[in-house]
PDB file of C-alpha atoms in Angstrom:
ATOM      1  CA  MET C   1      -0.204  -0.103   0.157  1.00 96.00           C
ATOM      2  CA  GLN C   2       0.808   3.360  -0.763  1.00 97.00           C
ATOM      3  CA  TYR C   3       0.041   6.347   2.177  1.00 98.00           C
ATOM      4  CA  THR C   4       0.406  10.008   2.167  1.00 98.00           C
ATOM      5  CA  HIS C   5      -0.318  12.698   4.535  1.00 98.00           C
ATOM      6  CA  LEU C   6      -3.639  14.310   4.191  1.00 98.00           C
ATOM      7  CA  GLY C   7      -2.995  17.867   3.018  1.00 98.00           C
ATOM      8  CA  ARG C   8      -0.759  19.804   5.329  1.00 98.00           C
ATOM      9  CA  SER C   9      -1.595  17.733   8.487  1.00 98.00           C
ATOM     10  CA  GLY C  10       0.732  15.060   9.680  1.00 98.00           C
ATOM     11  CA  LEU C  11      -1.804  12.356   9.361  1.00 98.00           C
ATOM     12  CA  SER C  12      -0.558   9.141   7.271  1.00 98.00           C
ATOM     13  CA  VAL C  13      -3.551   7.877   5.119  1.00 98.00           C
ATOM     14  CA  SER C  14      -3.753   5.261   2.609  1.00 98.00           C
ATOM     15  CA  ARG C  15      -4.053   6.652  -1.102  1.00 98.00           C
ATOM     16  CA  LEU C  16      -7.104   4.354  -1.557  1.00 98.00           C
ATOM     17  CA  VAL C  17      -9.954   5.347   0.663  1.00 98.00           C
ATOM     18  CA  LEU C  18     -12.393   2.586   1.474  1.00 98.00           C
ATOM     19  CA  GLY C  19     -15.978   3.838   0.926  1.00 98.00           C
ATOM     20  CA  THR C  20     -18.940   2.318   3.113  1.00 98.00           C
ATOM     21  CA  MET C  21     -21.855   3.818   1.534  1.00 96.00           C
ATOM     22  CA  ASN C  22     -23.135   0.249   0.301  1.00 96.00           C
ATOM     23  CA  PHE C  23     -22.729  -0.989   4.161  1.00 97.00           C
ATOM     24  CA  GLY C  24     -26.370  -2.077   4.680  1.00 95.00           C
ATOM     25  CA  PRO C  25     -28.318  -1.140   1.776  1.00 94.00           C
ATOM     26  CA  GLU C  26     -25.822  -3.034  -0.943  1.00 94.00           C
ATOM     27  CA  THR C  27     -23.537  -4.960   1.544  1.00 96.00           C
ATOM     28  CA  SER C  28     -24.538  -7.260   4.625  1.00 96.00           C
ATOM     29  CA  GLU C  29     -23.194  -6.727   7.898  1.00 97.00           C
ATOM     30  CA  ALA C  30     -21.189  -9.861   7.911  1.00 98.00           C
ATOM     31  CA  ASP C  31     -19.648  -9.165   4.461  1.00 98.00           C
ATOM     32  CA  SER C  32     -18.923  -5.509   5.087  1.00 98.00           C
ATOM     33  CA  HIS C  33     -17.043  -6.894   8.215  1.00 98.00           C
ATOM     34  CA  THR C  34     -15.364  -9.218   5.902  1.00 98.00           C
ATOM     35  CA  ILE C  35     -14.232  -6.288   3.697  1.00 98.00           C
ATOM     36  CA  MET C  36     -12.993  -4.160   6.239  1.00 98.00           C
ATOM     37  CA  ASP C  37     -11.265  -7.051   7.323  1.00 98.00           C
ATOM     38  CA  ARG C  38      -9.896  -7.559   3.675  1.00 98.00           C
ATOM     39  CA  ALA C  39      -9.010  -3.792   3.329  1.00 98.00           C
ATOM     40  CA  HIS C  40      -6.767  -3.666   6.587  1.00 98.00           C
ATOM     41  CA  GLU C  41      -5.029  -6.711   5.419  1.00 98.00           C
ATOM     42  CA  HIS C  42      -3.946  -4.723   2.214  1.00 98.00           C
ATOM     43  CA  GLY C  43      -2.877  -1.882   4.098  1.00 98.00           C
ATOM     44  CA  ILE C  44      -5.844   0.483   3.506  1.00 98.00           C
ATOM     45  CA  ASN C  45      -6.306   2.733   6.791  1.00 98.00           C
ATOM     46  CA  PHE C  46      -8.637   5.332   5.672  1.00 98.00           C
ATOM     47  CA  PHE C  47     -12.135   4.785   6.050  1.00 98.00           C
ATOM     48  CA  ASP C  48     -14.600   6.963   4.941  1.00 98.00           C
ATOM     49  CA  THR C  49     -18.915   7.150   6.122  1.00 98.00           C
ATOM     50  CA  ALA C  50     -21.558   9.783   6.897  1.00 98.00           C
ATOM     51  CA  ASP C  51     -23.923   9.520   9.793  1.00 97.00           C
ATOM     52  CA  VAL C  52     -27.218   9.212   6.860  1.00 96.00           C
ATOM     53  CA  TYR C  53     -25.393   6.348   5.225  1.00 97.00           C
ATOM     54  CA  GLY C  54     -27.441   3.162   5.810  1.00 94.00           C
ATOM     55  CA  ALA C  55     -30.945   2.229   4.385  1.00 76.00           C
ATOM     56  CA  LYS C  56     -33.036   5.004   6.927  1.00 78.00           C
ATOM     57  CA  PRO C  57     -31.590   8.283   6.784  1.00 71.00           C
ATOM     58  CA  GLY C  58     -31.404   8.981  10.395  1.00 76.00           C
ATOM     59  CA  ASP C  59     -30.787   5.360  11.318  1.00 90.00           C
ATOM     60  CA  GLY C  60     -27.322   5.901  10.778  1.00 95.00           C
ATOM     61  CA  VAL C  61     -26.951   1.769   9.839  1.00 97.00           C
ATOM     62  CA  THR C  62     -24.319   2.253   8.402  1.00 98.00           C
ATOM     63  CA  GLU C  63     -21.926   3.493  10.999  1.00 98.00           C
ATOM     64  CA  GLN C  64     -23.530   1.050  13.447  1.00 98.00           C
ATOM     65  CA  ILE C  65     -21.606  -1.627  11.076  1.00 98.00           C
ATOM     66  CA  ILE C  66     -18.562   0.338  11.290  1.00 98.00           C
ATOM     67  CA  GLY C  67     -18.889   0.334  15.001  1.00 98.00           C
ATOM     68  CA  GLY C  68     -20.189  -3.724  15.479  1.00 98.00           C
ATOM     69  CA  TRP C  69     -16.679  -4.234  13.422  1.00 98.00           C
ATOM     70  CA  PHE C  70     -14.479  -1.857  15.989  1.00 98.00           C
ATOM     71  CA  ALA C  71     -15.999  -3.919  18.710  1.00 98.00           C
ATOM     72  CA  ASP C  72     -14.922  -6.907  17.839  1.00 97.00           C
ATOM     73  CA  GLY C  73     -11.388  -5.861  18.539  1.00 97.00           C
ATOM     74  CA  GLY C  74      -8.000  -6.982  17.098  1.00 96.00           C
ATOM     75  CA  GLY C  75      -6.834  -3.197  17.182  1.00 97.00           C
ATOM     76  CA  ARG C  76      -9.434  -2.496  14.347  1.00 98.00           C
ATOM     77  CA  ARG C  77     -10.244   0.749  15.831  1.00 98.00           C
ATOM     78  CA  GLU C  78      -6.216   2.074  16.338  1.00 98.00           C
ATOM     79  CA  LYS C  79      -5.346   0.711  13.328  1.00 98.00           C
ATOM     80  CA  THR C  80      -8.492   2.691  11.163  1.00 98.00           C
ATOM     81  CA  VAL C  81      -8.180   6.870  10.169  1.00 98.00           C
ATOM     82  CA  LEU C  82     -11.830   6.952  10.610  1.00 98.00           C
ATOM     83  CA  ALA C  83     -13.982  10.035   9.040  1.00 98.00           C
ATOM     84  CA  THR C  84     -17.371  10.549   8.759  1.00 98.00           C
ATOM     85  CA  LYS C  85     -19.778  13.525   7.957  1.00 98.00           C
ATOM     86  CA  LEU C  86     -22.532  15.805   9.274  1.00 98.00           C
ATOM     87  CA  TYR C  87     -24.941  18.044   7.736  1.00 97.00           C
ATOM     88  CA  LEU C  88     -27.939  15.941   6.180  1.00 96.00           C
ATOM     89  CA  PRO C  89     -31.023  15.355   8.047  1.00 95.00           C
ATOM     90  CA  THR C  90     -31.115  13.087  10.415  1.00 94.00           C
ATOM     91  CA  GLY C  91     -34.621  13.312  11.743  1.00 94.00           C
ATOM     92  CA  ASP C  92     -37.448  15.600  11.183  1.00 93.00           C
ATOM     93  CA  GLY C  93     -36.736  18.652  13.691  1.00 95.00           C
ATOM     94  CA  PRO C  94     -35.745  22.040  12.544  1.00 96.00           C
ATOM     95  CA  ASN C  95     -32.446  21.648  14.596  1.00 96.00           C
ATOM     96  CA  ASP C  96     -31.719  18.199  13.047  1.00 96.00           C
ATOM     97  CA  ARG C  97     -29.798  19.036   9.958  1.00 97.00           C
ATOM     98  CA  PHE C  98     -27.316  21.738   8.750  1.00 98.00           C
ATOM     99  CA  LEU C  99     -24.036  23.018  11.058  1.00 98.00           C
ATOM    100  CA  SER C 100     -25.751  24.727  13.650  1.00 98.00           C
ATOM    101  CA  ALA C 101     -23.621  24.308  17.192  1.00 98.00           C
ATOM    102  CA  LEU C 102     -26.580  22.326  18.529  1.00 98.00           C
ATOM    103  CA  HIS C 103     -26.741  20.056  15.785  1.00 98.00           C
ATOM    104  CA  ILE C 104     -22.838  19.473  15.374  1.00 98.00           C
ATOM    105  CA  ARG C 105     -22.801  18.952  19.386  1.00 98.00           C
ATOM    106  CA  ARG C 106     -25.658  16.477  19.006  1.00 98.00           C
ATOM    107  CA  ALA C 107     -24.464  14.741  16.021  1.00 98.00           C
ATOM    108  CA  CYS C 108     -21.112  14.147  16.645  1.00 98.00           C
ATOM    109  CA  GLU C 109     -22.464  12.588  20.270  1.00 98.00           C
ATOM    110  CA  ALA C 110     -25.134  10.161  17.863  1.00 97.00           C
ATOM    111  CA  SER C 111     -21.972   9.385  15.583  1.00 98.00           C
ATOM    112  CA  LEU C 112     -19.676   8.106  18.586  1.00 98.00           C
ATOM    113  CA  ARG C 113     -22.014   5.837  20.086  1.00 98.00           C
ATOM    114  CA  ARG C 114     -22.769   4.602  16.849  1.00 98.00           C
ATOM    115  CA  LEU C 115     -19.388   4.250  16.028  1.00 98.00           C
ATOM    116  CA  ARG C 116     -18.605   2.915  19.825  1.00 98.00           C
ATOM    117  CA  THR C 117     -15.076   5.160  19.667  1.00 98.00           C
ATOM    118  CA  ASP C 118     -14.548   7.902  21.881  1.00 98.00           C
ATOM    119  CA  TYR C 119     -13.023  10.051  18.962  1.00 98.00           C
ATOM    120  CA  ILE C 120     -13.498  10.841  15.372  1.00 98.00           C
ATOM    121  CA  ASP C 121     -10.388  11.324  13.206  1.00 98.00           C
ATOM    122  CA  LEU C 122     -11.775  13.144  10.655  1.00 98.00           C
ATOM    123  CA  TYR C 123     -14.859  14.964  10.658  1.00 99.00           C
ATOM    124  CA  GLN C 124     -16.260  16.551   7.453  1.00 98.00           C
ATOM    125  CA  MET C 125     -19.389  19.030   6.430  1.00 98.00           C
ATOM    126  CA  HIS C 126     -20.956  17.135   4.392  1.00 97.00           C
ATOM    127  CA  HIS C 127     -22.285  20.551   2.590  1.00 97.00           C
ATOM    128  CA  ILE C 128     -21.964  24.180   2.853  1.00 97.00           C
ATOM    129  CA  ASP C 129     -24.166  25.765   5.202  1.00 97.00           C
ATOM    130  CA  ARG C 130     -24.877  29.743   3.995  1.00 95.00           C
ATOM    131  CA  ASN C 131     -27.383  30.587   6.967  1.00 97.00           C
ATOM    132  CA  THR C 132     -24.850  29.584   9.734  1.00 98.00           C
ATOM    133  CA  PRO C 133     -21.446  32.004  10.273  1.00 98.00           C
ATOM    134  CA  TRP C 134     -18.130  30.346  10.183  1.00 98.00           C
ATOM    135  CA  GLU C 135     -17.703  31.487  13.771  1.00 97.00           C
ATOM    136  CA  GLU C 136     -20.575  29.514  14.957  1.00 98.00           C
ATOM    137  CA  ILE C 137     -19.231  26.265  13.232  1.00 98.00           C
ATOM    138  CA  TRP C 138     -15.534  26.755  14.064  1.00 98.00           C
ATOM    139  CA  GLU C 139     -16.384  27.493  18.163  1.00 98.00           C
ATOM    140  CA  ALA C 140     -17.953  24.535  17.804  1.00 98.00           C
ATOM    141  CA  PHE C 141     -15.503  22.572  16.362  1.00 98.00           C
ATOM    142  CA  THR C 142     -12.842  23.981  18.455  1.00 98.00           C
ATOM    143  CA  VAL C 143     -14.891  22.931  21.610  1.00 98.00           C
ATOM    144  CA  LEU C 144     -15.399  19.190  20.062  1.00 98.00           C
ATOM    145  CA  ARG C 145     -11.078  19.174  19.705  1.00 98.00           C
ATOM    146  CA  GLN C 146     -10.862  20.449  22.789  1.00 98.00           C
ATOM    147  CA  GLN C 147     -12.440  17.661  24.054  1.00 98.00           C
ATOM    148  CA  GLY C 148     -10.956  15.468  22.258  1.00 98.00           C
ATOM    149  CA  LYS C 149     -14.021  14.169  20.213  1.00 98.00           C
ATOM    150  CA  VAL C 150     -12.463  14.761  16.972  1.00 98.00           C
ATOM    151  CA  LEU C 151      -8.983  15.577  15.668  1.00 98.00           C
ATOM    152  CA  TYR C 152      -9.291  16.797  11.950  1.00 98.00           C
ATOM    153  CA  PHE C 153     -11.781  18.512  10.236  1.00 98.00           C
ATOM    154  CA  GLY C 154     -12.844  18.585   6.175  1.00 98.00           C
ATOM    155  CA  SER C 155     -15.270  19.938   4.120  1.00 98.00           C
ATOM    156  CA  SER C 156     -17.690  17.982   1.430  1.00 98.00           C
ATOM    157  CA  ASN C 157     -18.674  19.550  -1.524  1.00 97.00           C
ATOM    158  CA  PHE C 158     -17.554  22.846  -1.108  1.00 97.00           C
ATOM    159  CA  ALA C 159     -16.712  25.742  -3.717  1.00 96.00           C
ATOM    160  CA  GLY C 160     -13.271  27.066  -4.045  1.00 96.00           C
ATOM    161  CA  TRP C 161     -14.803  30.140  -2.510  1.00 96.00           C
ATOM    162  CA  HIS C 162     -16.380  28.505   0.245  1.00 97.00           C
ATOM    163  CA  ILE C 163     -12.562  26.693   1.110  1.00 98.00           C
ATOM    164  CA  ALA C 164     -11.687  30.675   1.044  1.00 98.00           C
ATOM    165  CA  LEU C 165     -13.901  31.600   3.792  1.00 98.00           C
ATOM    166  CA  ALA C 166     -13.644  28.486   5.751  1.00 98.00           C
ATOM    167  CA  GLN C 167      -9.625  28.879   5.949  1.00 98.00           C
ATOM    168  CA  GLU C 168      -9.365  32.474   6.824  1.00 98.00           C
ATOM    169  CA  ALA C 169     -11.930  32.283   9.706  1.00 98.00           C
ATOM    170  CA  ALA C 170     -10.144  29.779  10.934  1.00 98.00           C
ATOM    171  CA  ARG C 171      -7.048  31.752  10.782  1.00 97.00           C
ATOM    172  CA  SER C 172      -8.255  34.606  12.183  1.00 97.00           C
ATOM    173  CA  ARG C 173      -9.193  32.355  15.481  1.00 96.00           C
ATOM    174  CA  HIS C 174      -5.583  30.399  15.394  1.00 96.00           C
ATOM    175  CA  PHE C 175      -7.451  27.300  14.338  1.00 97.00           C
ATOM    176  CA  LEU C 176      -5.841  24.496  11.712  1.00 97.00           C
ATOM    177  CA  GLY C 177      -9.286  24.416   9.837  1.00 98.00           C
ATOM    178  CA  LEU C 178     -10.035  22.420   7.243  1.00 98.00           C
ATOM    179  CA  VAL C 179      -7.407  19.330   6.180  1.00 98.00           C
ATOM    180  CA  SER C 180      -8.908  17.800   3.699  1.00 98.00           C
ATOM    181  CA  GLU C 181     -11.845  18.504   0.782  1.00 98.00           C
ATOM    182  CA  GLN C 182     -14.055  15.797  -0.491  1.00 98.00           C
ATOM    183  CA  SER C 183     -15.733  16.480  -3.975  1.00 98.00           C
ATOM    184  CA  ILE C 184     -16.978  14.566  -7.351  1.00 98.00           C
ATOM    185  CA  TYR C 185     -14.144  14.128  -9.385  1.00 98.00           C
ATOM    186  CA  ASN C 186     -13.628  11.901 -12.022  1.00 98.00           C
ATOM    187  CA  LEU C 187     -12.367  11.803 -15.818  1.00 98.00           C
ATOM    188  CA  MET C 188     -15.889  12.870 -16.970  1.00 97.00           C
ATOM    189  CA  ASN C 189     -16.352  15.470 -14.119  1.00 96.00           C
ATOM    190  CA  ARG C 190     -13.304  17.811 -14.169  1.00 96.00           C
ATOM    191  CA  TRP C 191     -14.900  21.056 -12.902  1.00 94.00           C
ATOM    192  CA  VAL C 192     -13.430  20.866  -9.330  1.00 96.00           C
ATOM    193  CA  GLU C 193      -9.678  21.808 -11.510  1.00 94.00           C
ATOM    194  CA  LEU C 194     -11.361  25.132 -11.886  1.00 92.00           C
ATOM    195  CA  GLU C 195     -11.329  26.553  -8.188  1.00 94.00           C
ATOM    196  CA  VAL C 196     -11.800  24.145  -5.874  1.00 96.00           C
ATOM    197  CA  LEU C 197      -8.564  22.227  -6.666  1.00 96.00           C
ATOM    198  CA  PRO C 198      -6.963  25.260  -6.753  1.00 95.00           C
ATOM    199  CA  ALA C 199      -7.631  26.524  -3.202  1.00 97.00           C
ATOM    200  CA  ALA C 200      -7.312  23.508  -1.934  1.00 98.00           C
ATOM    201  CA  ARG C 201      -3.775  23.075  -3.023  1.00 97.00           C
ATOM    202  CA  HIS C 202      -3.419  26.567  -1.514  1.00 97.00           C
ATOM    203  CA  TYR C 203      -4.746  26.404   1.792  1.00 98.00           C
ATOM    204  CA  GLY C 204      -3.070  22.573   2.146  1.00 98.00           C
ATOM    205  CA  LEU C 205      -6.218  20.344   1.710  1.00 98.00           C
ATOM    206  CA  GLY C 206      -6.051  16.994   0.509  1.00 98.00           C
ATOM    207  CA  LEU C 207      -8.469  16.385  -2.247  1.00 98.00           C
ATOM    208  CA  ILE C 208     -10.625  13.157  -1.490  1.00 98.00           C
ATOM    209  CA  PRO C 209     -12.416  12.477  -4.387  1.00 98.00           C
ATOM    210  CA  TRP C 210     -15.706  10.625  -4.640  1.00 98.00           C
ATOM    211  CA  SER C 211     -17.214   8.753  -7.418  1.00 97.00           C
ATOM    212  CA  PRO C 212     -13.929   8.433  -9.188  1.00 98.00           C
ATOM    213  CA  LEU C 213     -15.783   6.080 -11.735  1.00 97.00           C
ATOM    214  CA  HIS C 214     -18.576   8.096 -12.621  1.00 96.00           C
ATOM    215  CA  GLY C 215     -21.183   5.811 -11.324  1.00 93.00           C
ATOM    216  CA  GLY C 216     -19.619   2.913 -13.203  1.00 93.00           C
ATOM    217  CA  VAL C 217     -19.403   4.714 -16.056  1.00 96.00           C
ATOM    218  CA  LEU C 218     -15.559   4.321 -16.577  1.00 97.00           C
ATOM    219  CA  GLY C 219     -15.620   0.854 -15.307  1.00 95.00           C
ATOM    220  CA  GLY C 220     -15.690  -1.038 -18.551  1.00 94.00           C
ATOM    221  CA  VAL C 221     -19.224  -0.670 -19.325  1.00 93.00           C
ATOM    222  CA  LEU C 222     -19.301  -1.246 -22.478  1.00 93.00           C
ATOM    223  CA  ARG C 223     -16.975  -4.206 -22.336  1.00 90.00           C
ATOM    224  CA  LYS C 224     -19.325  -6.026 -19.888  1.00 88.00           C
ATOM    225  CA  GLN C 225     -22.760  -5.241 -21.848  1.00 89.00           C
ATOM    226  CA  LYS C 226     -20.777  -7.173 -24.881  1.00 87.00           C
ATOM    227  CA  GLN C 227     -19.887 -10.244 -22.668  1.00 84.00           C
ATOM    228  CA  GLY C 228     -23.445 -10.175 -21.554  1.00 78.00           C
ATOM    229  CA  GLY C 229     -22.761  -9.100 -17.350  1.00 69.00           C
ATOM    230  CA  ALA C 230     -24.145  -6.707 -15.452  1.00 59.00           C
ATOM    231  CA  SER C 231     -23.110  -3.451 -14.866  1.00 64.00           C
ATOM    232  CA  ARG C 232     -23.592  -0.643 -12.533  1.00 68.00           C
ATOM    233  CA  GLY C 233     -22.744   1.857 -15.135  1.00 66.00           C
ATOM    234  CA  GLY C 234     -25.495   0.777 -17.510  1.00 65.00           C
ATOM    235  CA  SER C 235     -28.317   1.121 -15.340  1.00 67.00           C
ATOM    236  CA  GLY C 236     -30.064   3.980 -13.316  1.00 72.00           C
ATOM    237  CA  ARG C 237     -28.789   7.415 -13.994  1.00 74.00           C
ATOM    238  CA  SER C 238     -25.693   6.276 -15.579  1.00 78.00           C
ATOM    239  CA  ALA C 239     -27.796   5.042 -18.260  1.00 86.00           C
ATOM    240  CA  ALA C 240     -28.696   8.661 -19.295  1.00 88.00           C
ATOM    241  CA  THR C 241     -24.737   9.452 -18.727  1.00 89.00           C
ATOM    242  CA  LEU C 242     -23.701   6.699 -21.026  1.00 91.00           C
ATOM    243  CA  ALA C 243     -26.220   7.183 -24.462  1.00 90.00           C
ATOM    244  CA  ALA C 244     -25.345  10.532 -24.222  1.00 92.00           C
ATOM    245  CA  HIS C 245     -21.088   9.813 -24.132  1.00 93.00           C
ATOM    246  CA  GLN C 246     -21.010   6.449 -25.687  1.00 94.00           C
ATOM    247  CA  ASP C 247     -18.777   7.471 -28.661  1.00 96.00           C
ATOM    248  CA  THR C 248     -16.021   8.537 -25.514  1.00 97.00           C
ATOM    249  CA  ILE C 249     -16.437   5.945 -23.407  1.00 97.00           C
ATOM    250  CA  GLU C 250     -15.569   3.770 -26.525  1.00 97.00           C
ATOM    251  CA  ALA C 251     -12.979   5.563 -27.353  1.00 97.00           C
ATOM    252  CA  TYR C 252     -11.555   5.242 -23.555  1.00 98.00           C
ATOM    253  CA  GLU C 253     -12.242   1.267 -23.538  1.00 97.00           C
ATOM    254  CA  LYS C 254      -9.856   1.601 -26.382  1.00 97.00           C
ATOM    255  CA  VAL C 255      -7.659   3.643 -25.103  1.00 98.00           C
ATOM    256  CA  CYS C 256      -7.330   1.198 -21.722  1.00 98.00           C
ATOM    257  CA  ALA C 257      -7.690  -2.033 -23.828  1.00 97.00           C
ATOM    258  CA  ASP C 258      -4.357  -0.184 -25.766  1.00 97.00           C
ATOM    259  CA  ILE C 259      -2.094  -0.015 -22.865  1.00 98.00           C
ATOM    260  CA  GLY C 260      -3.627  -3.480 -21.734  1.00 98.00           C
ATOM    261  CA  GLU C 261      -5.595  -2.224 -18.105  1.00 98.00           C
ATOM    262  CA  ASP C 262      -9.112  -2.337 -16.843  1.00 97.00           C
ATOM    263  CA  PRO C 263     -10.410   0.570 -17.417  1.00 97.00           C
ATOM    264  CA  ALA C 264     -11.888   1.135 -13.640  1.00 97.00           C
ATOM    265  CA  HIS C 265      -8.197   0.391 -12.816  1.00 98.00           C
ATOM    266  CA  VAL C 266      -7.119   3.538 -15.229  1.00 98.00           C
ATOM    267  CA  GLY C 267      -9.678   6.283 -13.901  1.00 98.00           C
ATOM    268  CA  LEU C 268      -8.407   5.304 -10.577  1.00 98.00           C
ATOM    269  CA  ALA C 269      -4.805   5.641 -11.616  1.00 98.00           C
ATOM    270  CA  TRP C 270      -5.492   8.942 -13.328  1.00 98.00           C
ATOM    271  CA  LEU C 271      -6.922  10.073 -10.161  1.00 98.00           C
ATOM    272  CA  LEU C 272      -3.635   9.270  -8.229  1.00 98.00           C
ATOM    273  CA  ALA C 273      -1.457  11.049 -10.698  1.00 97.00           C
ATOM    274  CA  GLN C 274      -3.566  14.367 -10.334  1.00 97.00           C
ATOM    275  CA  ASP C 275      -1.153  16.953  -8.003  1.00 96.00           C
ATOM    276  CA  GLY C 276      -3.191  17.333  -4.905  1.00 97.00           C
ATOM    277  CA  VAL C 277      -5.104  14.284  -4.833  1.00 98.00           C
ATOM    278  CA  THR C 278      -4.625  12.002  -1.920  1.00 98.00           C
ATOM    279  CA  GLY C 279      -6.672   9.631  -2.585  1.00 98.00           C
ATOM    280  CA  PRO C 280     -10.217   8.242  -4.405  1.00 98.00           C
ATOM    281  CA  ILE C 281     -12.911   6.553  -2.650  1.00 98.00           C
ATOM    282  CA  ILE C 282     -13.400   3.026  -3.889  1.00 98.00           C
ATOM    283  CA  GLY C 283     -17.251   1.681  -2.704  1.00 96.00           C
ATOM    284  CA  PRO C 284     -16.635  -1.960  -3.466  1.00 96.00           C
ATOM    285  CA  ARG C 285     -19.640  -4.162  -2.724  1.00 95.00           C
ATOM    286  CA  THR C 286     -17.972  -7.114  -2.622  1.00 95.00           C
ATOM    287  CA  VAL C 287     -14.125  -8.482  -1.426  1.00 97.00           C
ATOM    288  CA  GLU C 288     -13.726  -9.396  -5.355  1.00 96.00           C
ATOM    289  CA  GLN C 289     -14.317  -5.432  -5.969  1.00 95.00           C
ATOM    290  CA  LEU C 290     -11.956  -4.627  -3.430  1.00 97.00           C
ATOM    291  CA  ASP C 291      -9.158  -6.689  -4.460  1.00 97.00           C
ATOM    292  CA  GLY C 292      -9.265  -5.348  -7.464  1.00 96.00           C
ATOM    293  CA  SER C 293      -9.374  -1.797  -6.975  1.00 97.00           C
ATOM    294  CA  LEU C 294      -5.157  -2.381  -5.702  1.00 97.00           C
ATOM    295  CA  ARG C 295      -3.831  -2.737  -9.319  1.00 98.00           C
ATOM    296  CA  ALA C 296      -4.523   0.627  -9.743  1.00 98.00           C
ATOM    297  CA  LEU C 297      -1.428   1.474  -7.562  1.00 98.00           C
ATOM    298  CA  ALA C 298       0.820   0.092  -9.702  1.00 98.00           C
ATOM    299  CA  ILE C 299      -0.335   1.321 -12.790  1.00 98.00           C
ATOM    300  CA  THR C 300       1.883   4.574 -13.963  1.00 97.00           C
ATOM    301  CA  LEU C 301       0.214   6.631 -17.526  1.00 98.00           C
ATOM    302  CA  ASP C 302       2.676   7.726 -19.776  1.00 97.00           C
ATOM    303  CA  ASP C 303       2.465  11.116 -20.867  1.00 97.00           C
ATOM    304  CA  SER C 304       1.172   9.773 -24.351  1.00 98.00           C
ATOM    305  CA  THR C 305      -1.727   8.079 -22.286  1.00 98.00           C
ATOM    306  CA  LEU C 306      -2.334  11.043 -20.683  1.00 97.00           C
ATOM    307  CA  ALA C 307      -2.525  13.208 -23.556  1.00 96.00           C
ATOM    308  CA  ARG C 308      -5.402  10.687 -25.137  1.00 97.00           C
ATOM    309  CA  LEU C 309      -7.220  10.600 -22.142  1.00 98.00           C
ATOM    310  CA  ASP C 310      -7.003  14.663 -21.797  1.00 95.00           C
ATOM    311  CA  ALA C 311      -8.167  14.729 -25.626  1.00 95.00           C
ATOM    312  CA  LEU C 312     -11.404  12.609 -24.694  1.00 97.00           C
ATOM    313  CA  PHE C 313     -12.271  14.437 -21.503  1.00 96.00           C
ATOM    314  CA  PRO C 314     -10.665  17.739 -21.777  1.00 93.00           C
ATOM    315  CA  PRO C 315     -10.286  20.215 -18.891  1.00 90.00           C
ATOM    316  CA  PRO C 316     -12.817  22.831 -18.013  1.00 88.00           C
ATOM    317  CA  ALA C 317     -10.229  25.504 -18.091  1.00 77.00           C
ATOM    318  CA  PRO C 318     -11.568  28.823 -20.040  1.00 73.00           C
ATOM    319  CA  ASN C 319      -8.142  29.262 -21.793  1.00 70.00           C
ATOM    320  CA  GLY C 320      -7.156  25.751 -22.301  1.00 65.00           C
ATOM    321  CA  ALA C 321      -3.585  26.523 -22.813  1.00 66.00           C
ATOM    322  CA  LYS C 322      -3.292  27.413 -18.921  1.00 74.00           C
ATOM    323  CA  PRO C 323      -4.713  25.258 -16.029  1.00 76.00           C
ATOM    324  CA  ALA C 324      -6.378  27.111 -13.546  1.00 78.00           C
ATOM    325  CA  PRO C 325      -7.189  29.581 -12.276  1.00 78.00           C
ATOM    326  CA  GLU C 326      -4.197  31.294 -14.148  1.00 77.00           C
ATOM    327  CA  ALA C 327      -6.323  30.530 -17.218  1.00 74.00           C
ATOM    328  CA  TYR C 328      -8.328  33.060 -16.341  1.00 72.00           C
ATOM    329  CA  ALA C 329      -5.927  35.793 -16.338  1.00 65.00           C
ATOM    330  CA  TRP C 330      -5.230  35.400 -20.427  1.00 59.00           C
TER     331      TRP C 330
END
């Protein structure tokens, strides 16, 4: 396994992040425990979850599954860098959501109970709260850190402007602030390169991409269809994406075939090659899917392959010749 620091922090995390959204709705508790055990065997120490993951928001089923796994002992908690999130509704009350000091306190206590631990390594805001001032948010987070309940803080789905506001507010309080940002990022969705990724680099945040294969569309969906196999990327909302971009996806799978690699592994390897990326979130539903993901760590994409991928999935810079944000200063 390869490791890196989480942003500018001294925390060492694996370059593949185990996503747990499927634990409960798609994967049984027993199989989820097996996947987490196998992740540790591979050296994956960075696990990501959220208080709303599970069959029903508010029940915290996924956190409960992880907590049950921790309770089995064997150093599981000590070997894990545990990340969870708050913001989305966990109940019907007006204070059962967002980032008020009251909800931050209640949400943290509830997550700690479900996870059966006395601290969270990385506590992430699942979304920006435009109606709560940063003074209130950072004060509430400072209390959690002083109490030893949270070590580091991160954001998710923030704009570059939000990251700047958060960091400057933290700086005024002499607080470490954010160490990570979790955003959608993949070959088909490169919008974070405009402002989010430059802001994260400037302020020392590690970027954690979610949906690294764009809902399975970049996972070899056309090849699987030809072979008669089921594919996540060919159903649901992903089916519409595939229909709109089938020629591009077909060309992408040809690039992968030319270099002798699985499309899913190439999609992950491309993210691992991007400056500022800590590691993509993989969300295996089976042990076999987890095992296969590790191939991405061994792939080095040469300049020619990277250029072919850029041609298929061009960066969103306004003036293309330069990367954002310098692209704006033509």
